[in-house]
Tab-separated table of C-alpha atoms and ligand atoms in Angstrom:
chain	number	residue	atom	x	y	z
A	1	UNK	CA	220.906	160.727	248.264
A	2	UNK	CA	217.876	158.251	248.533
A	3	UNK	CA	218.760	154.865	248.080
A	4	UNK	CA	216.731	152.467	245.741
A	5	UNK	CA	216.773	148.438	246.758
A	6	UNK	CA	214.911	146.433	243.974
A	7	UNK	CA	215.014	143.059	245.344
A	8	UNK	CA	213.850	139.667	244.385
A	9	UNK	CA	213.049	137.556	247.275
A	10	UNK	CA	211.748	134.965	245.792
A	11	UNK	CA	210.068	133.537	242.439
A	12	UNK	CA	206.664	135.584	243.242
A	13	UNK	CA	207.875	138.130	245.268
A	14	UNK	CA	209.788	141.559	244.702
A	15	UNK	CA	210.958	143.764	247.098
A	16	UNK	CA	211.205	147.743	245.943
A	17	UNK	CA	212.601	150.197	249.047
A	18	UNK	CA	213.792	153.360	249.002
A	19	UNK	CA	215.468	154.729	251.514
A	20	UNK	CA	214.602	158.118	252.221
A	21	UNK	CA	217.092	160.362	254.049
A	22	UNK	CA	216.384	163.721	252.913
A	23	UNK	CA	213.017	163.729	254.952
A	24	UNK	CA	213.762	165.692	258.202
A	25	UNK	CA	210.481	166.072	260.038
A	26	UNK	CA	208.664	162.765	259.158
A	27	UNK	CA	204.697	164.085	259.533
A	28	UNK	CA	206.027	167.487	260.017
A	29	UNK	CA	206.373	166.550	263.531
A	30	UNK	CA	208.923	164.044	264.461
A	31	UNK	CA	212.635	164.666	263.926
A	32	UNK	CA	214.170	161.858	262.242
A	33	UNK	CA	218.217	162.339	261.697
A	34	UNK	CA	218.190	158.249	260.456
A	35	UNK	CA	215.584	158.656	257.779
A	36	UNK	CA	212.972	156.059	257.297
A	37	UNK	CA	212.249	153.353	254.301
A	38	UNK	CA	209.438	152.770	252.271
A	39	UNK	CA	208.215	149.254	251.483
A	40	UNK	CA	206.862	148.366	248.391
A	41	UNK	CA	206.411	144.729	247.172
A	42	UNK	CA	205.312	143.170	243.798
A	43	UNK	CA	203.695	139.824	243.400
A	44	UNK	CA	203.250	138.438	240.611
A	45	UNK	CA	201.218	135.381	239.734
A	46	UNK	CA	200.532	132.975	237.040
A	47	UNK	CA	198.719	136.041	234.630
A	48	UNK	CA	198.093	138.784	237.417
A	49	UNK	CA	200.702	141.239	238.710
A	50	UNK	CA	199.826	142.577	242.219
A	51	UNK	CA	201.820	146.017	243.145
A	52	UNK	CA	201.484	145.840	247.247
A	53	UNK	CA	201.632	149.530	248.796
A	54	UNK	CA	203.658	152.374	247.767
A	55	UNK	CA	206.225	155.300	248.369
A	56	UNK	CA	206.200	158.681	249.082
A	57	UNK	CA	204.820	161.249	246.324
A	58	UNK	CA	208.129	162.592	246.238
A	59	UNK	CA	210.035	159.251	244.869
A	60	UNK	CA	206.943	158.598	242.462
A	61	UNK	CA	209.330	159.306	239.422
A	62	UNK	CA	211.437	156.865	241.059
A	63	UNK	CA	208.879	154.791	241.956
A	64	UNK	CA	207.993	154.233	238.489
A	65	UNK	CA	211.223	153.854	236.714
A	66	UNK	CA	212.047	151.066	239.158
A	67	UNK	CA	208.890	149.059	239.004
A	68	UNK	CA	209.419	149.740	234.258
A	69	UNK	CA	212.644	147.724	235.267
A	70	UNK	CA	210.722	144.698	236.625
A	71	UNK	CA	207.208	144.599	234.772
A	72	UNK	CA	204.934	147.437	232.361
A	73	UNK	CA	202.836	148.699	234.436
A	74	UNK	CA	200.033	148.710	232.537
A	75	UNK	CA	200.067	144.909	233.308
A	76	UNK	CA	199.866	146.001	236.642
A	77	UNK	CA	196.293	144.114	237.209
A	78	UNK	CA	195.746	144.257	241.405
A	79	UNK	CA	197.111	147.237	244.126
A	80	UNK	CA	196.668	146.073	247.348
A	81	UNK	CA	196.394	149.136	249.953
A	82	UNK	CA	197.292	148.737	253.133
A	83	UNK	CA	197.253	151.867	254.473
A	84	UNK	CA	196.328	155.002	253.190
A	85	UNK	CA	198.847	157.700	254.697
A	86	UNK	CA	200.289	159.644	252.092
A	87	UNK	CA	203.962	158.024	252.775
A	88	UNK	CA	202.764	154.793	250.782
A	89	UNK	CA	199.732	155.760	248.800
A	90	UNK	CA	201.328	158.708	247.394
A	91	UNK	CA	203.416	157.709	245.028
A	92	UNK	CA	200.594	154.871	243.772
A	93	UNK	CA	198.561	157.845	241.819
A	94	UNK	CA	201.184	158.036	239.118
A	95	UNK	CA	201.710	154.165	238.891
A	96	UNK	CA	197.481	154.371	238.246
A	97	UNK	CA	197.891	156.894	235.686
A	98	UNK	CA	200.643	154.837	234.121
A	99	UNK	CA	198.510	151.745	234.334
A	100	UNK	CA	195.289	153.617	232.781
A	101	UNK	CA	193.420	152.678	236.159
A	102	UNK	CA	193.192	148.951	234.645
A	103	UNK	CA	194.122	147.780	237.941
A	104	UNK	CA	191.880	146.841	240.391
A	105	UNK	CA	192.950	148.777	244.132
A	106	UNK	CA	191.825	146.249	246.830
A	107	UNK	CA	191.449	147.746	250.539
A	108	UNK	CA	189.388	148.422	253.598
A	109	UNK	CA	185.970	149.872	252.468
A	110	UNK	CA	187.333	153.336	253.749
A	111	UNK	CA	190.009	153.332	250.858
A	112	UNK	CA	187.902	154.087	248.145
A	113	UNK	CA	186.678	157.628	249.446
A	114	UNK	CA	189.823	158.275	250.912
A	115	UNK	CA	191.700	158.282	247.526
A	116	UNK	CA	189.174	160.746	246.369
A	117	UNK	CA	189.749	162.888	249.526
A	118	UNK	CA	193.600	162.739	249.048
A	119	UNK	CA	194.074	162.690	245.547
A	120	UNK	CA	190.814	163.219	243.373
A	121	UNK	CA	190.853	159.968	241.778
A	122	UNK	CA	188.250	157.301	241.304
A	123	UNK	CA	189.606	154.056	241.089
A	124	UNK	CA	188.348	150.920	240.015
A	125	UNK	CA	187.874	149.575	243.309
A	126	UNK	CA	187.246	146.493	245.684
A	127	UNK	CA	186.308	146.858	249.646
A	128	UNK	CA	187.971	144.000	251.337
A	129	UNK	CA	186.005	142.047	253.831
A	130	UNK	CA	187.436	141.139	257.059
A	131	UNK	CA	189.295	137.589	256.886
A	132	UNK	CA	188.599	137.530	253.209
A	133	UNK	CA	190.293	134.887	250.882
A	134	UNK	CA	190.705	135.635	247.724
A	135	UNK	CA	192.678	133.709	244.802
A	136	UNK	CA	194.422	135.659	242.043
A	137	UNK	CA	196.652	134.136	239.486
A	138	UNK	CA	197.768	130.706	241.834
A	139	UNK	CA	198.575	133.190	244.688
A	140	UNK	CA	196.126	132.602	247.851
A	141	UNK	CA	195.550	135.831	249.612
A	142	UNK	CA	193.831	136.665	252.820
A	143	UNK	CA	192.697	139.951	254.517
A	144	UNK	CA	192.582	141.186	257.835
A	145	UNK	CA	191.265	144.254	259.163
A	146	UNK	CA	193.913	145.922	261.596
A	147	UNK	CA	192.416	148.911	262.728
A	148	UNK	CA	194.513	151.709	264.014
A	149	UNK	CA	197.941	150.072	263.107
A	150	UNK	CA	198.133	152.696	262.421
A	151	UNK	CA	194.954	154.226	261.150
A	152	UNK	CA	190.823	153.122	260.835
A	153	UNK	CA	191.602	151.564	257.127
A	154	UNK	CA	194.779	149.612	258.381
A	155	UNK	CA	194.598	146.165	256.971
A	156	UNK	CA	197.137	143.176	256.117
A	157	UNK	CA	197.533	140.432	253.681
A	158	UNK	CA	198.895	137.031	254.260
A	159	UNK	CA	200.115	134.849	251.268
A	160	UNK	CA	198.923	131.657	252.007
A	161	UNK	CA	201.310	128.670	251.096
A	162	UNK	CA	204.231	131.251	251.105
A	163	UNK	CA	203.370	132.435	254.868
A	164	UNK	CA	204.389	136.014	254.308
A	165	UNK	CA	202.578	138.716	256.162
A	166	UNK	CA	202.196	142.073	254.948
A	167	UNK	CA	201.617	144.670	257.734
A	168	UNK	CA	201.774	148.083	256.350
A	169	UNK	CA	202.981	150.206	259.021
A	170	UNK	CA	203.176	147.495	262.102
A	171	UNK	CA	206.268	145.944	262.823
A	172	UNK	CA	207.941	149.159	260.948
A	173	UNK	CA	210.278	151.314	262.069
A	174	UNK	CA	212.333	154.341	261.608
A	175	UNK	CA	216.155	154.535	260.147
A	176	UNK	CA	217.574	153.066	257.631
A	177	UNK	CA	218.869	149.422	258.101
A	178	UNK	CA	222.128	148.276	256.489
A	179	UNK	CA	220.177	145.305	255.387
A	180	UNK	CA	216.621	143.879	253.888
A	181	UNK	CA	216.367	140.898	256.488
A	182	UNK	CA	216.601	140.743	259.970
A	183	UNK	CA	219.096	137.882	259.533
A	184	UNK	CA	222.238	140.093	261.195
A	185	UNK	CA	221.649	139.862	265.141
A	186	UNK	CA	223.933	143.281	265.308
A	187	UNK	CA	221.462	144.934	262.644
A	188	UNK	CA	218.605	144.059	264.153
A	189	UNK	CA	220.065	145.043	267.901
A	190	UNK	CA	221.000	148.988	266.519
A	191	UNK	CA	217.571	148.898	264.814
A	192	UNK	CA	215.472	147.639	267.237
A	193	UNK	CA	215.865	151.600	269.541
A	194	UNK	CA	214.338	152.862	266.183
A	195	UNK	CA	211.021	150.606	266.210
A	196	UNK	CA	210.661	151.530	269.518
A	197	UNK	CA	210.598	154.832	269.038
A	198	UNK	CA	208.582	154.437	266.060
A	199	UNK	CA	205.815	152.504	267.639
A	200	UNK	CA	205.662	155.154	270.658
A	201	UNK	CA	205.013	157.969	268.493
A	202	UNK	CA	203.564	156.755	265.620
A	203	UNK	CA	201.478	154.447	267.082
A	204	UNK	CA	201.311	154.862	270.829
A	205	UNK	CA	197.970	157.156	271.283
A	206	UNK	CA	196.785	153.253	269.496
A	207	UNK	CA	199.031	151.182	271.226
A	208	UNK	CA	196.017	148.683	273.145
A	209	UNK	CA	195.158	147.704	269.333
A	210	UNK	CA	198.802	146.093	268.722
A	211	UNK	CA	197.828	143.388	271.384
A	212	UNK	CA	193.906	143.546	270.333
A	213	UNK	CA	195.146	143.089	266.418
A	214	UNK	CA	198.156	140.758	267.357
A	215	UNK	CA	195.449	138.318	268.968
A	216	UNK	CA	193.512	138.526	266.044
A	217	UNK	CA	196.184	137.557	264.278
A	218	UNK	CA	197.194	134.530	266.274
A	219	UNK	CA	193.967	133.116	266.391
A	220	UNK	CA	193.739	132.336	262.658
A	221	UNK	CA	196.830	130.232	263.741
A	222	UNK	CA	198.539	131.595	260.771
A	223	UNK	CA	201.841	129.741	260.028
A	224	UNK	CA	203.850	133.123	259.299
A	225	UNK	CA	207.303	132.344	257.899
A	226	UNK	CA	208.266	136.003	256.980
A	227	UNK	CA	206.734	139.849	258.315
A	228	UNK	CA	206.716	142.529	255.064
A	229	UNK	CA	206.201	145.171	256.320
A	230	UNK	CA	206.185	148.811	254.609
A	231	UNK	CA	209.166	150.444	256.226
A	232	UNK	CA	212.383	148.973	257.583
A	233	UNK	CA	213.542	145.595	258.338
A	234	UNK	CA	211.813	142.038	256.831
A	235	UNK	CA	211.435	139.418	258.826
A	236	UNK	CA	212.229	136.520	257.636
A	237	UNK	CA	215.152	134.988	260.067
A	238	UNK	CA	212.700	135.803	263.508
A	239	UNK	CA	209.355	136.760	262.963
A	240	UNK	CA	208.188	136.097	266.103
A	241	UNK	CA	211.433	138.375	267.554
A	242	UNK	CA	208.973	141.677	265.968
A	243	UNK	CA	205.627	140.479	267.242
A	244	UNK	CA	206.945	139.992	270.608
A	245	UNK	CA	208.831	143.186	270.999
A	246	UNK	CA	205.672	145.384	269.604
A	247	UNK	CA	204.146	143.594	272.543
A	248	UNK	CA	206.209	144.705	274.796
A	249	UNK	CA	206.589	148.052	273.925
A	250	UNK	CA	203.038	148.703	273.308
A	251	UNK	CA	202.899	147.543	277.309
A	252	UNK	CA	205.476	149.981	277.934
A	253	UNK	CA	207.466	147.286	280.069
A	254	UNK	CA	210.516	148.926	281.461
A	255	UNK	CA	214.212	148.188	280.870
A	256	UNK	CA	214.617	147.553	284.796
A	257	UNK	CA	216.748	150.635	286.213
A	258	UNK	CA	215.849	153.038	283.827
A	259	UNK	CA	215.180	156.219	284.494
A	260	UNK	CA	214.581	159.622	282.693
A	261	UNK	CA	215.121	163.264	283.219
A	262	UNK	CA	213.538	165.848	281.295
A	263	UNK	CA	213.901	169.583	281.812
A	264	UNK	CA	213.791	173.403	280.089
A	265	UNK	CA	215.762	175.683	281.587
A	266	UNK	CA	215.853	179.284	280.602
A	267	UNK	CA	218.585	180.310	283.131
A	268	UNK	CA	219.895	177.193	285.358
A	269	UNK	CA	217.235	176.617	287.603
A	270	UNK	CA	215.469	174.051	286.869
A	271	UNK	CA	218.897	172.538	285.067
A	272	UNK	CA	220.372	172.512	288.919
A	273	UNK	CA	217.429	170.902	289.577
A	274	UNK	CA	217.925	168.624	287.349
A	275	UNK	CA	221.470	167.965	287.803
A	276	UNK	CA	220.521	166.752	291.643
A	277	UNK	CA	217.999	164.357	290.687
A	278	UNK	CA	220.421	162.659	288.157
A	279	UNK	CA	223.865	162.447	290.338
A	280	UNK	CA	220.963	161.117	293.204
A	281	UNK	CA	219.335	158.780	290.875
A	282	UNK	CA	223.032	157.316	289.598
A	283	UNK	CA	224.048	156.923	293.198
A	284	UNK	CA	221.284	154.969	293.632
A	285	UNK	CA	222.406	152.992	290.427
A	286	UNK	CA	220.130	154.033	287.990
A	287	UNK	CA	220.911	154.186	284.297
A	288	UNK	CA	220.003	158.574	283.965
A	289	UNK	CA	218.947	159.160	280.463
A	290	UNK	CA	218.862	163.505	280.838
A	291	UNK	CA	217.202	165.399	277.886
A	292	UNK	CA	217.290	168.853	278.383
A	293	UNK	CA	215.805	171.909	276.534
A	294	UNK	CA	218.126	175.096	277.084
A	295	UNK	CA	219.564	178.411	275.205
A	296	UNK	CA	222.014	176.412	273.721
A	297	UNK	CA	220.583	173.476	272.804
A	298	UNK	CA	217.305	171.597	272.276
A	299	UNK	CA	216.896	167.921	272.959
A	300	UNK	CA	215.037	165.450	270.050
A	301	UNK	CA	211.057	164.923	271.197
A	302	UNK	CA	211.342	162.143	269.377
A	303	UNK	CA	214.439	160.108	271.345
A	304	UNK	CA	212.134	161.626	274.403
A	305	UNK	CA	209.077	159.435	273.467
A	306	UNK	CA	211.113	156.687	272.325
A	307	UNK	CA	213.360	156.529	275.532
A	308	UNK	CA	209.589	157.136	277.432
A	309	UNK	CA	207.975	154.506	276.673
A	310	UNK	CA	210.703	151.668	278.377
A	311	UNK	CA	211.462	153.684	281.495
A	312	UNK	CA	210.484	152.317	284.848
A	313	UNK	CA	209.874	156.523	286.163
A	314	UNK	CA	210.140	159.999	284.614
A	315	UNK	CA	211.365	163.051	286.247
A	316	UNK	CA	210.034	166.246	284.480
A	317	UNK	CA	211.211	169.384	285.249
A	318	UNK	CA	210.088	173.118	284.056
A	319	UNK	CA	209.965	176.908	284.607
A	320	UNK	CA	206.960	178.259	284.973
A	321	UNK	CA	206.366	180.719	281.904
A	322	UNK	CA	203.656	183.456	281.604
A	323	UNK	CA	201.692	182.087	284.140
A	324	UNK	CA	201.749	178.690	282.281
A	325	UNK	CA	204.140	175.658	282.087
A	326	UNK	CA	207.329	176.270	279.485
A	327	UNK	CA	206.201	175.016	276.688
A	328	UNK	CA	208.562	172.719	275.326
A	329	UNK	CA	207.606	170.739	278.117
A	330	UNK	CA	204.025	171.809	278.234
A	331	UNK	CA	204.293	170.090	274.537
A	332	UNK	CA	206.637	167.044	275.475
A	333	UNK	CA	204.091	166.587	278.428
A	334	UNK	CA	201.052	166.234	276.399
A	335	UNK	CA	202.842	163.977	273.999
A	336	UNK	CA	203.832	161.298	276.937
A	337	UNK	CA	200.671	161.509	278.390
A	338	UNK	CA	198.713	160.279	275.341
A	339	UNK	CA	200.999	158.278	273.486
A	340	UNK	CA	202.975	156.207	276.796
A	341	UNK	CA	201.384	154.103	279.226
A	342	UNK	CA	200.810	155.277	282.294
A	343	UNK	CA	202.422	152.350	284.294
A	344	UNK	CA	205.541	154.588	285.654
A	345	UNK	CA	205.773	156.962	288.051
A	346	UNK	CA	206.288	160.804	288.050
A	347	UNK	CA	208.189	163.460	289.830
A	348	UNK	CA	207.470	167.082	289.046
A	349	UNK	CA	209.783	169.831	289.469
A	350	UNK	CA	209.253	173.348	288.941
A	351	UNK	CA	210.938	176.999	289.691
A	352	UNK	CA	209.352	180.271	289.214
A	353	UNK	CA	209.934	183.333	289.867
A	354	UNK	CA	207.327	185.016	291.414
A	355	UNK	CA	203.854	182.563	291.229
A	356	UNK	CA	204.340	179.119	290.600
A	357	UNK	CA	201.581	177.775	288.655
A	358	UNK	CA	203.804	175.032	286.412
A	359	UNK	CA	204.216	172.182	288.838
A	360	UNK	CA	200.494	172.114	289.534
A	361	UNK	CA	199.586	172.085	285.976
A	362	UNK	CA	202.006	169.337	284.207
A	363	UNK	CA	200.418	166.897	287.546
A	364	UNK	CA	197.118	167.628	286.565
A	365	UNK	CA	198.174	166.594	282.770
A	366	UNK	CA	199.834	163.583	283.905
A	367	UNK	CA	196.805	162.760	286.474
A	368	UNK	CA	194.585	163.408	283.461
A	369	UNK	CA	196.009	160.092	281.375
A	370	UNK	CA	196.658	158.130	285.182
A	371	UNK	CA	199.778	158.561	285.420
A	372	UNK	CA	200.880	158.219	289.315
A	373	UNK	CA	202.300	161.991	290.338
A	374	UNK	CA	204.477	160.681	293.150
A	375	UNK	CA	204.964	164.605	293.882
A	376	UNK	CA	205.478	168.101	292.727
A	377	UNK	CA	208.292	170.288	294.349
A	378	UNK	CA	207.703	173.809	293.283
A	379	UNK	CA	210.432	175.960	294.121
A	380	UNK	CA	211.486	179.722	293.539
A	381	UNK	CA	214.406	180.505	291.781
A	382	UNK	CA	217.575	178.136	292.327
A	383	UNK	CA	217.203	175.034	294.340
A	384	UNK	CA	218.677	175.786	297.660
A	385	UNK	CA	220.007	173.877	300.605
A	386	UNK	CA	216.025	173.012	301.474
A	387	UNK	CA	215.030	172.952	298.362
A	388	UNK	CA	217.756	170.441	297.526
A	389	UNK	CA	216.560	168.444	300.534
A	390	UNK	CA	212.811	167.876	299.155
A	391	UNK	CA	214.422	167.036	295.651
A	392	UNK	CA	216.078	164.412	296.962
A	393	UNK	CA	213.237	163.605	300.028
A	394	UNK	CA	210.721	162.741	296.147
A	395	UNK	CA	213.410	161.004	294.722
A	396	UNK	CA	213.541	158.389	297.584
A	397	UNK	CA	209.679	158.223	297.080
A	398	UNK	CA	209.835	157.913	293.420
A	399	UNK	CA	212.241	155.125	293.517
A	400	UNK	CA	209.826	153.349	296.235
A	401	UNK	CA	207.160	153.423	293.903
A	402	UNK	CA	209.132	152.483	290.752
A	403	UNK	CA	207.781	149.453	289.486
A	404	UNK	CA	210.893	147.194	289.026
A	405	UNK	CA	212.472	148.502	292.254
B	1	FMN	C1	209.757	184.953	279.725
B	1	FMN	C2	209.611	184.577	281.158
B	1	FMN	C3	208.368	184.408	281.692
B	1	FMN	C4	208.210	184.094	283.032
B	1	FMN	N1	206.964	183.947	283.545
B	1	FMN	C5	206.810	183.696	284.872
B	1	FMN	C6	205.517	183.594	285.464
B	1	FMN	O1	204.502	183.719	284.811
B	1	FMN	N2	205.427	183.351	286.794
B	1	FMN	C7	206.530	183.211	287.583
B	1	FMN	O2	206.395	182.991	288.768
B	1	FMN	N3	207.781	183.287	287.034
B	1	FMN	C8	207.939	183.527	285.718
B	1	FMN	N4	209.189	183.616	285.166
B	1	FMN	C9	210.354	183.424	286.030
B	1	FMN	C10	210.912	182.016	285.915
B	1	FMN	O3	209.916	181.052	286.117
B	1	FMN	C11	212.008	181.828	286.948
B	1	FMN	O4	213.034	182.763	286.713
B	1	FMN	C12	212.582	180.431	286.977
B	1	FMN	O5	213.498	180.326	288.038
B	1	FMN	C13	213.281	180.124	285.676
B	1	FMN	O6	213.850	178.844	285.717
B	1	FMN	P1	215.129	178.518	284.805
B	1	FMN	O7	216.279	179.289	285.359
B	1	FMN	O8	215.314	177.062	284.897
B	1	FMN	O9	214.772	178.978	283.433
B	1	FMN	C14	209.351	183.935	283.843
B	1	FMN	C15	210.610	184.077	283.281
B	1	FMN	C16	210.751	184.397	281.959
B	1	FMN	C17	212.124	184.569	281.389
């Protein structure tokens, strides 16, 4: 059952979150057994109430009902959009009905023709200018255009006087914290896996604008006191503790030791394989993360990505399959090569039966977004006694080559 937080954080400021944990594919893509929250926040000023962001169509009935406990929303007089993806602006047509489109929707220029795209409505509307101030009811508010975090219309909004930061999707994350604030050190340690992997596949293919936008940010010299963002954690104990580990994700710096092993098997093979390469890599006192894709079971792309992205090398392993690489990995291939940075090193592993073809093709892929192909071993059938040998021979080279080696 969702769970619905309706929070007052302080004298202007209203937190409403629900915590969604009946969606199982978030974007019909990414498997997320923790669920995910949406942000919403209210602000409300001397004679103007400001509804920031939204939730998901699907909790717009709640959406409303929780908002009728803290104001009428036809006094709803300002909706700030930060970004336009259907998990916060969908919900936000229903509030507009509600409010008899009094309010004025504030966002990046693209906003206005988006909400026609999405949801055939013309709102009363105001484009945003980059580093806009704006004063509404005592409350100081200023703009910034984030492209790409996560989309072209990203933007924020910083409170001034208050220092709170509104960020939309960036420093977000995926599960369900036990909390609002970061103020727990053991809540934010067993969320902080989920922001990771949040940032590597939600935002990764755009991860050089989290530094680009981050900059940005810092030279306004903002004093920010507290990060809202629009799902998970606030940040309110460590601010900085968010910025700095988007940083470092986006950079893909690797937990030192690291090391994962990704295979499909369809009968053993290229699991043997993949069993050698781990036992070597642990001898050599590695921590192995394995994920493996087999008859009887499948492993989660998403934990792949996530686990990706802070790696210092990646050993991927596959069958080749109708001429053509298997294509859970053919998929999980494509999705590391444009959404991690290419500052590890690969081996590539591959049995066939007859024509190998796989090897060759997941190095060009990896080649293709500069990723370093340390080597390919292309084998037929089950790894033998000299196959074995040049598994382990690339190994040696891949840990040579491993950045924090
Ligand atoms: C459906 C299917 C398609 C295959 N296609 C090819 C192929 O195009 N070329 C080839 O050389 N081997 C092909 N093979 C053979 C496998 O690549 C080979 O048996 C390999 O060792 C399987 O590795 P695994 O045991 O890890 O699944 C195919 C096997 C299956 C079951």
């Amino acid at each position: 059952m969702p769970k619905i937080h309706s929070k007052q954080i302080s004298k202007e400021l209203s937190l409403l979150r629900v915590d969604d944990d009946e969606v199982r594919y978030f974007e019909a893509l990414w498997e997320i057994e923790n669920g995910i929250t949406y942000n919403s926040y209210l602000l409300t000023g001397e004679d103007e109430v400001i509804l920031v962001d939204g939730w998901k169509r699907e909790y717009a009935d709640d959406f409303s009902e929780t908002l009728k406990d803290l104001i009428d929303i036809r006094d709803i007089t300002h909706v700030i959009v930060h970004h336009m993806e259907p998990d916060h602006s969908g919900s936000l047509v229903k509030i507009l009905e509600e409010n008899g489109f009094r309010a004025e929707v504030l966002g990046h220029p693209l906003v206005r023709g988006m909400m026609r795209a999405f949801y055939g409505i013309d709102v009363k509307f105001r484009a945003v200018k980059d580093c806009e101030r704006l004063s509404l009811g005592g409350l100081h508010l200023e703009f910034f255009h984030t492209p790409w975090l996560h989309w072209p219309e990203t933007i924020m909004t910083y409170l001034r006087g208050h220092g709170i930061l509104f960020s939309g999707d960036a420093f977000g994350g995926f599960s369900i914290p036990p909390a609002i604030f970061d103020d727990d050190d053991e809540v934010v340690s067993s969320y902080l896996p989920f922001v990771r992997e949040y940032i590597s596949t939600i935002i990764g293919s755009y991860r050089q604008h989290i530094p680009r936008n981050v900059k940005k940010l810092m030279d306004q010299r903002l004093e920010i006191r507290m990060i809202a963002p629009a799902h998970g954690l606030i940040w309110r104990k460590n601010p900085e503790r968010i910025i700095e580990y988007y940083l470092k994700i986006a950079d893909g710096i690797p937990e030192e030791g690291k090391v994962l092993v990704i295979y499909a098997s369809m009968y053993g093979s290229c699991e043997e394989a993949g069993n050698i390469v781990a036992e070597e890599l642990k001898k050599q006192g590695k921590r192995v993360i394995t994920y493996g894709f087999t008859d009887v079971r499948w492993a989660s792309i998403n934990k792949i990505i996530g686990d990706a992205v802070d790696s210092e090398s990646l050993i991927i392993i596959a069958p080749t399959y109708e001429n053509a690489v298997f294509p859970t990995i053919s998929h999980v291939a494509d999705l590391i090569a444009r959404k991690i940075p290419p500052n590890k090193p690969i081996l590539v592993l591959s049995s066939h039966g007859w024509a190998g073809v796989a090897g060759k093709k997941l190095a060009e892929r990896f080649r293709s977004a500069n990723f370093s192909v340390i080597d390919v071993v292309e084998f037929k059938g089950k790894p033998d006694e000299d196959v074995k040998k040049r598994i382990l021979e690339s190994v040696s080279k891949l840990l040579s080559q491993s950045s924090t080696n």
